[in-house]
GROMACS .gro file of C-alpha atoms in nm:
model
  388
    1UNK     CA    1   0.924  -2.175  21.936
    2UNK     CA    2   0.764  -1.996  22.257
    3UNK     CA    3   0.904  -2.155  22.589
    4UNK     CA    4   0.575  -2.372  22.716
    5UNK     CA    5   0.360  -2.352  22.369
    6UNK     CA    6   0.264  -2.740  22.310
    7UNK     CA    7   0.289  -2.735  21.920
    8UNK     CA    8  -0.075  -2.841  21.766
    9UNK     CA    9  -0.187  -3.127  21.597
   10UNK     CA   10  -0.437  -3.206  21.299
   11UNK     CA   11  -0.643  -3.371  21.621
   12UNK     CA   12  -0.665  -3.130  21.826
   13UNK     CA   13  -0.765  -2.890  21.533
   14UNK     CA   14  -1.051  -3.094  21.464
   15UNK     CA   15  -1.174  -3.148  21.802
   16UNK     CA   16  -1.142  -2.753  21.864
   17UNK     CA   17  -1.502  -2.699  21.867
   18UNK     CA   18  -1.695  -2.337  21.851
   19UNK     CA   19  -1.707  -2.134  22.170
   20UNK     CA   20  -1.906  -1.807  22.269
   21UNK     CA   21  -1.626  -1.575  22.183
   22UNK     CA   22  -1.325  -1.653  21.971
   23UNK     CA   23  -0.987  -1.773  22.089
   24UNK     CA   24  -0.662  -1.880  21.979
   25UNK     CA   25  -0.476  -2.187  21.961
   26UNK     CA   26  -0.079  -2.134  22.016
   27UNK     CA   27   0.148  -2.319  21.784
   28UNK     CA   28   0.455  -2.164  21.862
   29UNK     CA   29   0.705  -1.893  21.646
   30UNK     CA   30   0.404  -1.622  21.650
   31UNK     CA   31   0.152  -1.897  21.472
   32UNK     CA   32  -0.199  -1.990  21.614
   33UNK     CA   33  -0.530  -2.086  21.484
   34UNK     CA   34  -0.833  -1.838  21.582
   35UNK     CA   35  -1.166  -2.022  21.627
   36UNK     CA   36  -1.419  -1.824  21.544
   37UNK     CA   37  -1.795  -1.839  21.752
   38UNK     CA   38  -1.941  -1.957  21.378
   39UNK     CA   39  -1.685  -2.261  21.381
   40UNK     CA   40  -1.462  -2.138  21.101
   41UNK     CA   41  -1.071  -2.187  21.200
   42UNK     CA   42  -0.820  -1.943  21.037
   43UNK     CA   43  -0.419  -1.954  21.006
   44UNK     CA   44  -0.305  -1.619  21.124
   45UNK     CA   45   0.050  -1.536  21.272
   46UNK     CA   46   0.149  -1.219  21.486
   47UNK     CA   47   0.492  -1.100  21.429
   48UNK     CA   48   0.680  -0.679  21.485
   49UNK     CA   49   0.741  -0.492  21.194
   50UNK     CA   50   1.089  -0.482  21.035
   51UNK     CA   51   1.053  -0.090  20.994
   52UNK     CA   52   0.782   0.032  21.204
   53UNK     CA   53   0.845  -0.197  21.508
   54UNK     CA   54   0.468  -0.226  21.587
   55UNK     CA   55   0.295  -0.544  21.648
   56UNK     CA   56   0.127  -0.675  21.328
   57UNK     CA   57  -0.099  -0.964  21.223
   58UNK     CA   58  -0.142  -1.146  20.879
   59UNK     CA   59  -0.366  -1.408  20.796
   60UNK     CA   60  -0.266  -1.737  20.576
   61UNK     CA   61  -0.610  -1.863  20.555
   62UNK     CA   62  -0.872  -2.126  20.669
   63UNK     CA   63  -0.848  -2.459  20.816
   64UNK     CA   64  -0.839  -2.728  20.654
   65UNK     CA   65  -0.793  -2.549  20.308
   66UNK     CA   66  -0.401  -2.442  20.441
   67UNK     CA   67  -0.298  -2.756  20.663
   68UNK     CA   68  -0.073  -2.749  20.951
   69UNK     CA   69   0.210  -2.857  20.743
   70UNK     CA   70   0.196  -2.570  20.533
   71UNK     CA   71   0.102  -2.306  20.742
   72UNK     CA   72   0.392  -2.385  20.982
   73UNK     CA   73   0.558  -2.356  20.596
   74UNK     CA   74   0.443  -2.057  20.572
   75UNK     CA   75   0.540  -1.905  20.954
   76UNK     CA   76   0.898  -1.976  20.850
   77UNK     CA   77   0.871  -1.790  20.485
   78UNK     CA   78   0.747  -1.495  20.676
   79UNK     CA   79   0.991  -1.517  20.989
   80UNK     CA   80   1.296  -1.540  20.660
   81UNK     CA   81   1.119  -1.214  20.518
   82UNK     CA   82   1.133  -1.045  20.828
   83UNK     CA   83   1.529  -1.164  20.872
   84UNK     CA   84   1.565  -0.999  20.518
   85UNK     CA   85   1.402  -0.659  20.697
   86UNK     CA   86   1.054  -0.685  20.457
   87UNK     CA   87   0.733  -0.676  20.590
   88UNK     CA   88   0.582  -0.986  20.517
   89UNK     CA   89   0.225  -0.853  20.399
   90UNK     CA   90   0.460  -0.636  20.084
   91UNK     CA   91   0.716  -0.886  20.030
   92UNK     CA   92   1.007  -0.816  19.733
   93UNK     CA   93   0.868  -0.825  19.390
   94UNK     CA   94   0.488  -0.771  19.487
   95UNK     CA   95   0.381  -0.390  19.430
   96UNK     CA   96   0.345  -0.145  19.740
   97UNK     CA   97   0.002   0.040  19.757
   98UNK     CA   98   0.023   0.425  19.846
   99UNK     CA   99  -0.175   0.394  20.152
  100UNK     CA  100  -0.013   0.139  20.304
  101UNK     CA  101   0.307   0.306  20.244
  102UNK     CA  102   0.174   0.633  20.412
  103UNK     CA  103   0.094   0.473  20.732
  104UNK     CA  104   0.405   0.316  20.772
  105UNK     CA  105   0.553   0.638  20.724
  106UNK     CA  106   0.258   0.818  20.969
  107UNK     CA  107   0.342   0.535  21.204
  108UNK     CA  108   0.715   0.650  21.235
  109UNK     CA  109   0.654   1.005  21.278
  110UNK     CA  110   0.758   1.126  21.569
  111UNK     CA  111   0.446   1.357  21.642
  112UNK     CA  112   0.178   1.429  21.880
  113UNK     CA  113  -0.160   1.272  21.912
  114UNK     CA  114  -0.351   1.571  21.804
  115UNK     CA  115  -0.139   1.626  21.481
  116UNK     CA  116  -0.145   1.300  21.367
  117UNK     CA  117  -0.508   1.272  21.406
  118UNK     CA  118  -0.419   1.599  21.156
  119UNK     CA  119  -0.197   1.353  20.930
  120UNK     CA  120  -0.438   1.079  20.931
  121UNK     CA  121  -0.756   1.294  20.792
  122UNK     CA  122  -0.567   1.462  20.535
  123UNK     CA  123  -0.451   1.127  20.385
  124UNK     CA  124  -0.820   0.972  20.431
  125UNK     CA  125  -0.978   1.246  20.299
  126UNK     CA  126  -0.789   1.406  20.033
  127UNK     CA  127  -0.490   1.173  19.942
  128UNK     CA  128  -0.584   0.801  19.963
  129UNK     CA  129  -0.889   0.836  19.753
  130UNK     CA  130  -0.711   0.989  19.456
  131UNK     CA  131  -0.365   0.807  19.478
  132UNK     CA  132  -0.438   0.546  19.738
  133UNK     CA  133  -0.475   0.235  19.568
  134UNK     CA  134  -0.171   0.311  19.323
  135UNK     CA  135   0.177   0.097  19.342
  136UNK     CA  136   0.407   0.350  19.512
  137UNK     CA  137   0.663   0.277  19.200
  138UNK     CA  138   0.333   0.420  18.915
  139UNK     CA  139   0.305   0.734  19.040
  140UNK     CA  140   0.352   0.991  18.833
  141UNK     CA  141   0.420   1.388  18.892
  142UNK     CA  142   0.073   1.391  18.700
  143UNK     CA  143  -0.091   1.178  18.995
  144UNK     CA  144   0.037   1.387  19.243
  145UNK     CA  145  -0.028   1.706  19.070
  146UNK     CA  146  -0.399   1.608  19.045
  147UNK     CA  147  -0.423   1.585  19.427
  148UNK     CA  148  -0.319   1.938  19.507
  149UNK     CA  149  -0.491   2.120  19.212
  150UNK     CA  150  -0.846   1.928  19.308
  151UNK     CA  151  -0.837   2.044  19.648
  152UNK     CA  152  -0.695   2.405  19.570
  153UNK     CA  153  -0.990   2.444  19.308
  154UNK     CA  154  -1.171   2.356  19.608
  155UNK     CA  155  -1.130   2.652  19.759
  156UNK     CA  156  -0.856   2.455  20.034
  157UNK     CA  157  -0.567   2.600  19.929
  158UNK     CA  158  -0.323   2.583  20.264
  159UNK     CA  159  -0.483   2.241  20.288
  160UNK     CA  160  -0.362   2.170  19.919
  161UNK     CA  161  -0.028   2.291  20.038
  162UNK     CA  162  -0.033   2.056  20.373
  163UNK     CA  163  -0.102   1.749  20.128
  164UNK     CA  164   0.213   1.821  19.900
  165UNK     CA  165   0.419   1.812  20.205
  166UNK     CA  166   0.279   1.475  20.331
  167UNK     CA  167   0.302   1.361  19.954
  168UNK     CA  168   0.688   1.467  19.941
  169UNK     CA  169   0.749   1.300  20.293
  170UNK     CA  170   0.587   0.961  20.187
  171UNK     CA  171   0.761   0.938  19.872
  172UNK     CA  172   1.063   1.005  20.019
  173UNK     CA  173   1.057   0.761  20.287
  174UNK     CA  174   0.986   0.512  19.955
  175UNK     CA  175   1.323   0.630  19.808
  176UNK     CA  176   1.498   0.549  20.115
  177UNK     CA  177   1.320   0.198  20.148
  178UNK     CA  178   1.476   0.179  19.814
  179UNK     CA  179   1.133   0.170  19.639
  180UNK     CA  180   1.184   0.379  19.417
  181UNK     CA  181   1.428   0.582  19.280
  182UNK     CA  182   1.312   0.933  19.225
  183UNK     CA  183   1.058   1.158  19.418
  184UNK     CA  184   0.823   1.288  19.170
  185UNK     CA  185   0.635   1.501  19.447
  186UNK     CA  186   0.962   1.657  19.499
  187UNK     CA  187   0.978   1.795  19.142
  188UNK     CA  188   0.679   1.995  19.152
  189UNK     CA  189   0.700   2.382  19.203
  190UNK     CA  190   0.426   2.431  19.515
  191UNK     CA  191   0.453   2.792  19.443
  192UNK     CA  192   0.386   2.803  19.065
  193UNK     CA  193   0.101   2.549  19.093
  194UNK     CA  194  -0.115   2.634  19.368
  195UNK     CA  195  -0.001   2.969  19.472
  196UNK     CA  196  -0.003   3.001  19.881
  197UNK     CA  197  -0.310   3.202  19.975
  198UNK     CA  198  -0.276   3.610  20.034
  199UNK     CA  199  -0.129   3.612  20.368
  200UNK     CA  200  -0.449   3.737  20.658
  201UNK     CA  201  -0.299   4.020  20.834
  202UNK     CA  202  -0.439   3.969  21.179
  203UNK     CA  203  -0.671   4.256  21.305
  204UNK     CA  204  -0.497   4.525  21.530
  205UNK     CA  205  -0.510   4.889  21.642
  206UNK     CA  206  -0.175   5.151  21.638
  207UNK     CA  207  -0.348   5.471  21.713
  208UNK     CA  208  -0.225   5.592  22.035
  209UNK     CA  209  -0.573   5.745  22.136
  210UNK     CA  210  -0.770   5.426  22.054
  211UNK     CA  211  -0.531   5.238  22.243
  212UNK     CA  212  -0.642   5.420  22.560
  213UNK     CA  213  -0.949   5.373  22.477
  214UNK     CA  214  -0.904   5.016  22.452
  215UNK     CA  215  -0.677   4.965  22.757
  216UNK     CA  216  -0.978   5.139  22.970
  217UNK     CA  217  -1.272   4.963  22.824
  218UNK     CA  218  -1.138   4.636  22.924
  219UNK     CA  219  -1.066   4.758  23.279
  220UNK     CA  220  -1.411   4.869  23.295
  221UNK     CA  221  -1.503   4.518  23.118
  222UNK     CA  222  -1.894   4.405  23.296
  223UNK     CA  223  -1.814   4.047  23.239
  224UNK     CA  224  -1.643   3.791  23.399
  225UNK     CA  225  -1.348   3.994  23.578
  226UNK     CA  226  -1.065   3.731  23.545
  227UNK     CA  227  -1.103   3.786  23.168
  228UNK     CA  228  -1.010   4.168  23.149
  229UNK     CA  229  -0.730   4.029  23.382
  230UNK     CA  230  -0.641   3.774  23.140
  231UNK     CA  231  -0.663   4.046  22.856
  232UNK     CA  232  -0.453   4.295  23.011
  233UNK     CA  233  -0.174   4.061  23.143
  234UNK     CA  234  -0.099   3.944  22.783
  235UNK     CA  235  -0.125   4.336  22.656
  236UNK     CA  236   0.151   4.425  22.908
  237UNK     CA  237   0.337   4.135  22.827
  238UNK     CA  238   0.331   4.038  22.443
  239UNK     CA  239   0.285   3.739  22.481
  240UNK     CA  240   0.053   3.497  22.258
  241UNK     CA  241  -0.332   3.425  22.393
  242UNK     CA  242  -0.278   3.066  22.486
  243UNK     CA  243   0.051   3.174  22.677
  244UNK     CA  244  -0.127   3.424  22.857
  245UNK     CA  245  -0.438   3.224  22.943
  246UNK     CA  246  -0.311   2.958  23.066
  247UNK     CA  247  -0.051   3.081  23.253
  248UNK     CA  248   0.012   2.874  23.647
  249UNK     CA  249   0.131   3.000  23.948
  250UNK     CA  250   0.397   2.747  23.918
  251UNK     CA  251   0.543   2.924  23.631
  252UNK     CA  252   0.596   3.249  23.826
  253UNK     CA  253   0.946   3.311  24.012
  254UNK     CA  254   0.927   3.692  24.096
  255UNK     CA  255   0.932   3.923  23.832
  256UNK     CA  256   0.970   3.650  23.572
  257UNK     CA  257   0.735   3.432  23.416
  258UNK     CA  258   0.853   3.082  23.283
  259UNK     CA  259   0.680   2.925  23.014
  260UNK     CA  260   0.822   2.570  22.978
  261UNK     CA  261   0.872   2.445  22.582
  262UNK     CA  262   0.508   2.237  22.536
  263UNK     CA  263   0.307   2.570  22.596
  264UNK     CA  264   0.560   2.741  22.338
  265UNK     CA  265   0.457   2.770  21.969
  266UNK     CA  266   0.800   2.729  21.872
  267UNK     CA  267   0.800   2.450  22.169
  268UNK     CA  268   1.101   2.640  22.360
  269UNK     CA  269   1.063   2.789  22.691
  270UNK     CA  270   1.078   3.124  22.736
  271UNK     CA  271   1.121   3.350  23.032
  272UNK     CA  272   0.921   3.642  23.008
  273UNK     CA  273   1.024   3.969  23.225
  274UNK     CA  274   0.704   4.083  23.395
  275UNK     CA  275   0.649   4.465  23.428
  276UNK     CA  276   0.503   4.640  23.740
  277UNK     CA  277   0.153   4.657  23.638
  278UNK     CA  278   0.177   4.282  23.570
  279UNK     CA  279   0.310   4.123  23.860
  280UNK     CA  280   0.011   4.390  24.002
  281UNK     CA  281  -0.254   4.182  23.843
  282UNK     CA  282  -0.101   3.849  23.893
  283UNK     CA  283  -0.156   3.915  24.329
  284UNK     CA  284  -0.468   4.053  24.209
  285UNK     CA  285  -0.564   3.690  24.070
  286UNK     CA  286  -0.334   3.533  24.390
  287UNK     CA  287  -0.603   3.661  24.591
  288UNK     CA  288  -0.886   3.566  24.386
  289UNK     CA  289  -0.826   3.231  24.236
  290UNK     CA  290  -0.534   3.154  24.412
  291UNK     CA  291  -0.621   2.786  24.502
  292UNK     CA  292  -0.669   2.696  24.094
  293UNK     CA  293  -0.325   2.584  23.907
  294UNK     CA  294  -0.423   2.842  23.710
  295UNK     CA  295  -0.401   3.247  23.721
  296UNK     CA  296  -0.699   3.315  23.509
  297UNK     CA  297  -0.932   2.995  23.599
  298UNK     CA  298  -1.238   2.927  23.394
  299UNK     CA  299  -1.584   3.050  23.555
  300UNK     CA  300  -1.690   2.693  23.525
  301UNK     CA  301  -1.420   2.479  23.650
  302UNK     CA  302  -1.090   2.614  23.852
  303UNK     CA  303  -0.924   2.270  23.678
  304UNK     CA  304  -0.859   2.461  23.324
  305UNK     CA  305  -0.768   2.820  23.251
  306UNK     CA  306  -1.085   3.049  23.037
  307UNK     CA  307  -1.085   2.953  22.626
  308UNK     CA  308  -0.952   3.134  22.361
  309UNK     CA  309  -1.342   3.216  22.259
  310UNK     CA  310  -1.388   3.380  22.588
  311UNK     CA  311  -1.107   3.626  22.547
  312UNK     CA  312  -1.224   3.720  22.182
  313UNK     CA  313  -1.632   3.747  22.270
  314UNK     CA  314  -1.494   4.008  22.549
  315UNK     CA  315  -1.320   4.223  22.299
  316UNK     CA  316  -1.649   4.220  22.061
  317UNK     CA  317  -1.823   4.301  22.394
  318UNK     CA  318  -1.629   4.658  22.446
  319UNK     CA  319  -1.715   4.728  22.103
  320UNK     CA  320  -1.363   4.640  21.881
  321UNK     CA  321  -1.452   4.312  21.738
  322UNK     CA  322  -1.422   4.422  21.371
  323UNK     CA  323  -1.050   4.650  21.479
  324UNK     CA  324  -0.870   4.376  21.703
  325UNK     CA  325  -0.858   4.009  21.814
  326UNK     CA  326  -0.646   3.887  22.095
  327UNK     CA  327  -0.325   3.764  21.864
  328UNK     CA  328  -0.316   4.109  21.755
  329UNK     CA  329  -0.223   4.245  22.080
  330UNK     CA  330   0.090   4.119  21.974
  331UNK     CA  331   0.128   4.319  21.668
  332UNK     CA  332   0.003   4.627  21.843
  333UNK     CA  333   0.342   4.595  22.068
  334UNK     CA  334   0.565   4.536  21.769
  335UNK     CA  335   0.442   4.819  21.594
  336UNK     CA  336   0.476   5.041  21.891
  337UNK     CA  337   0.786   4.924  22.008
  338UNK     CA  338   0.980   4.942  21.690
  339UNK     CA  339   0.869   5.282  21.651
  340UNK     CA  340   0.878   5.440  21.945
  341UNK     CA  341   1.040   5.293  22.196
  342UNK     CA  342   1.442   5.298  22.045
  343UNK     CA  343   1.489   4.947  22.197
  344UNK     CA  344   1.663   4.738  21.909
  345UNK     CA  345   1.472   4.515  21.677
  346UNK     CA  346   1.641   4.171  21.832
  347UNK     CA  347   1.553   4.292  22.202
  348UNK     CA  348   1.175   4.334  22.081
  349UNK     CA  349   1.109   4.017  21.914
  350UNK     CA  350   1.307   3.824  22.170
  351UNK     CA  351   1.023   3.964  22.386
  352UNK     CA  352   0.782   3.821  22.148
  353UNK     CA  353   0.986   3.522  22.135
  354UNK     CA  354   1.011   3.517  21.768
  355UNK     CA  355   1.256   3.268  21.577
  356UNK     CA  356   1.568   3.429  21.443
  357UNK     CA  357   1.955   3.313  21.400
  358UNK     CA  358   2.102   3.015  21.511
  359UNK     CA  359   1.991   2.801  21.759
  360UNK     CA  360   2.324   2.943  21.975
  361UNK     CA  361   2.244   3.256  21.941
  362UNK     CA  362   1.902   3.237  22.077
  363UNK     CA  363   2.019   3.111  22.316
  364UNK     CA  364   2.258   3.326  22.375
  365UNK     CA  365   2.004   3.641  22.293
  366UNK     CA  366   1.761   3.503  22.580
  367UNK     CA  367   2.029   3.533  22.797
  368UNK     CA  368   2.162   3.821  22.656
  369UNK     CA  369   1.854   4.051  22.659
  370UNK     CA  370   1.679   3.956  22.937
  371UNK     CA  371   1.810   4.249  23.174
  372UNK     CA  372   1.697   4.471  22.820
  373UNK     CA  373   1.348   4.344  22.781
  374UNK     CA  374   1.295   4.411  23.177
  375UNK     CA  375   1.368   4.782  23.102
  376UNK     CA  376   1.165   4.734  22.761
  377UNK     CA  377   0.823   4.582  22.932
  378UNK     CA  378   0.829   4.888  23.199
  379UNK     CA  379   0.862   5.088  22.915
  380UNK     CA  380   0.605   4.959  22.760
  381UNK     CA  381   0.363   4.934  23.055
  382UNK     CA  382   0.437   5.343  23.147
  383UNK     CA  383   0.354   5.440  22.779
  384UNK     CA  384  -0.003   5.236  22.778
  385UNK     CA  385  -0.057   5.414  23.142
  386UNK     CA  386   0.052   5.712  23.013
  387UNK     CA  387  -0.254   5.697  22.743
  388UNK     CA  388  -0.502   5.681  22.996
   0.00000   0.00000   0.00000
């Protein structure tokens, strides 16, 4: 019982009269009575999850119906279930819904906000109200196989993929909670049931001529100036949109550019070797926008970098919205590169800081080829002047 907590009494319970908000009586071990502003008294009891760790709350019942006596019975039933590591609410014997299996599982998941807002729609609105109100141990492969081919026949097929993933994980996590003992999900073919969607080749352009014709239009952009700045920093350096727009002056250390891990799709830093005609831009902005955090500040607040919309609506402004979005800058360099330039294929998509070998060797290859993709991004930067 709770150092200071005066246990309760069948008195004091009766003379607990209603107030304007509810409160809580303390009995001691996790156990109180909340009073309710209607009157009504309830037996609930606030204890941590054996699994999840989290703060939970179950409710015994109303006052008088469950007396002191027994719900101070029933504290101790649920303190010797949570000694036994079993969440009180599913103790052993009594069947484990889907759903609240899933956010146990969710709740464990070492994941940010934003993707398990992700997590939490996709079981809400696709999983839980097909298989949600099943016992985890009745679940067949034929359950499960109804989820994904309902959504894929609605047209959502990466989404139908997404759910058989989150399917998989949850019944897996029931295996090792030892409640059941096979993974159904894990069974199905993904492939042969709802084939992954044909693969969207982002938009680019190779032609050497067009390229010029590009790499001037957005000098010569009319709008907002930090944009073709923006633009033409990530063409000279490969890099991805978001890396390139929101690029700080903290980041830059000379002719290198540090990206640290959380800006990263692949959520590892990476230094990036920064050509002539980039660190040229980068004073440009210095003496522009140098008192934003950011190089390439938004025209409506110098507290966050231009959007990803505002870089694409300038390249349907020049005229090559149906040839080329800003991702495919990216693919533009790769195809150059690998043709043209004779650098070797690892030294090129370490530039674009692809993922490939070991997690040794790339680190070792960022090491490795940084003094090669300086040589490779003035390369690259004299052949797109050279077009002009």
């Amino acid at each position: 019982m709770a150092r200071g907590v005066v246990p309760l009494s069948d008195t004091k319970i009766r003379q607990a009269k209603p107030r304007e908000k509810p409160y809580k009586l303390f009995d001691g071990g996790g156990l109180y009575l909340y009073v309710s502003p209607k009157g009504a008294k309830s037996w609930r009891m606030k204890y941590r999850h054996p699994v999840t760790k989290k703060d939970q709350t179950i409710t015994f019942g109303l006052y008088p119906g469950i007396s002191l006596k027994r719900a101070r019975e029933m504290r101790e039933e649920v303190r010797s279930a949570l000694i036994d590591g079993l969440d009180p609410k599913c103790p052993a014997g009594e069947e484990v819904r889907f759903r609240d299996l899933a956010t146990e599982w969710l709740d464990l998941q070492k994941i940010g906000n934003k993707h398990r807002r992700f997590q939490r729609g996709r079981l809400d609105n696709h999983i839980n109200p097909r298989i949600g109100d099943l016992p985890i141990d009745k679940i067949t492969r034929r359950d499960v196989a109804r989820v994904l081919t309902e959504v894929y026949a609605a047209g959502k097929e990466e989404t139908a993929g997404r759910l058989h993933s989150i399917i998989t994980s949850v019944l897996r996590y029931a295996v090792a909670r030892g409640l059941i003992e096979h993974n159904v999900a894990a069974d199905i073919d993904r492939a042969t049931l709802i084939p992954p969607p044909e693969k969207k080749h982002l938009r680019t352009i190779t032609n050497p001529k067009e390229i010029g014709h590009f790499v001037q239009a957005v000098k010569e952009y009319p709008g907002y100036w930090v944009t073709s700045r923006a633009l033409l920093l990530q063409l000279y350096t490969a890099t991805r949109p978001g890396e390139a727009r929101g690029m700080r002056w903290d980041e830059i250390d000379g002719d290198l550019w540090h990206i640290p891990a959380h800006r990263m799709k692949m959520k590892r830093p990476h230094t990036v070797p920064l050509s002539v005609p980039a660190r040229q831009i980068i004073e440009e902005m210095r003496g522009f926008c140098g008192d934003s955090e950011f190089v390439f500040p938004s025209p409506f607040s110098k507290t966050r970098p231009i959007s990803n919309n505002t870089v694409n609506v300038a390249i349907k402004r020049i005229g090559y919205g149906d040839k080329l979005v800003a991702h495919g800058l990216r693919s533009m360099f790769s195809t150059i590169a690998h043709e043209q330039s004779g650098f070797p294929h690892e030294v090129i998509e370490a530039q674009l800081a692809h993922a490939t070998g070991s997690e040794v060797s790339r680190a070792y290859n960022r090491a490795e080829y940084l003094d090669e993709r300086r040589k490779l991004v003035e390369w690259w930067a004299g052949w797109l002047e050279g077009l002009a």
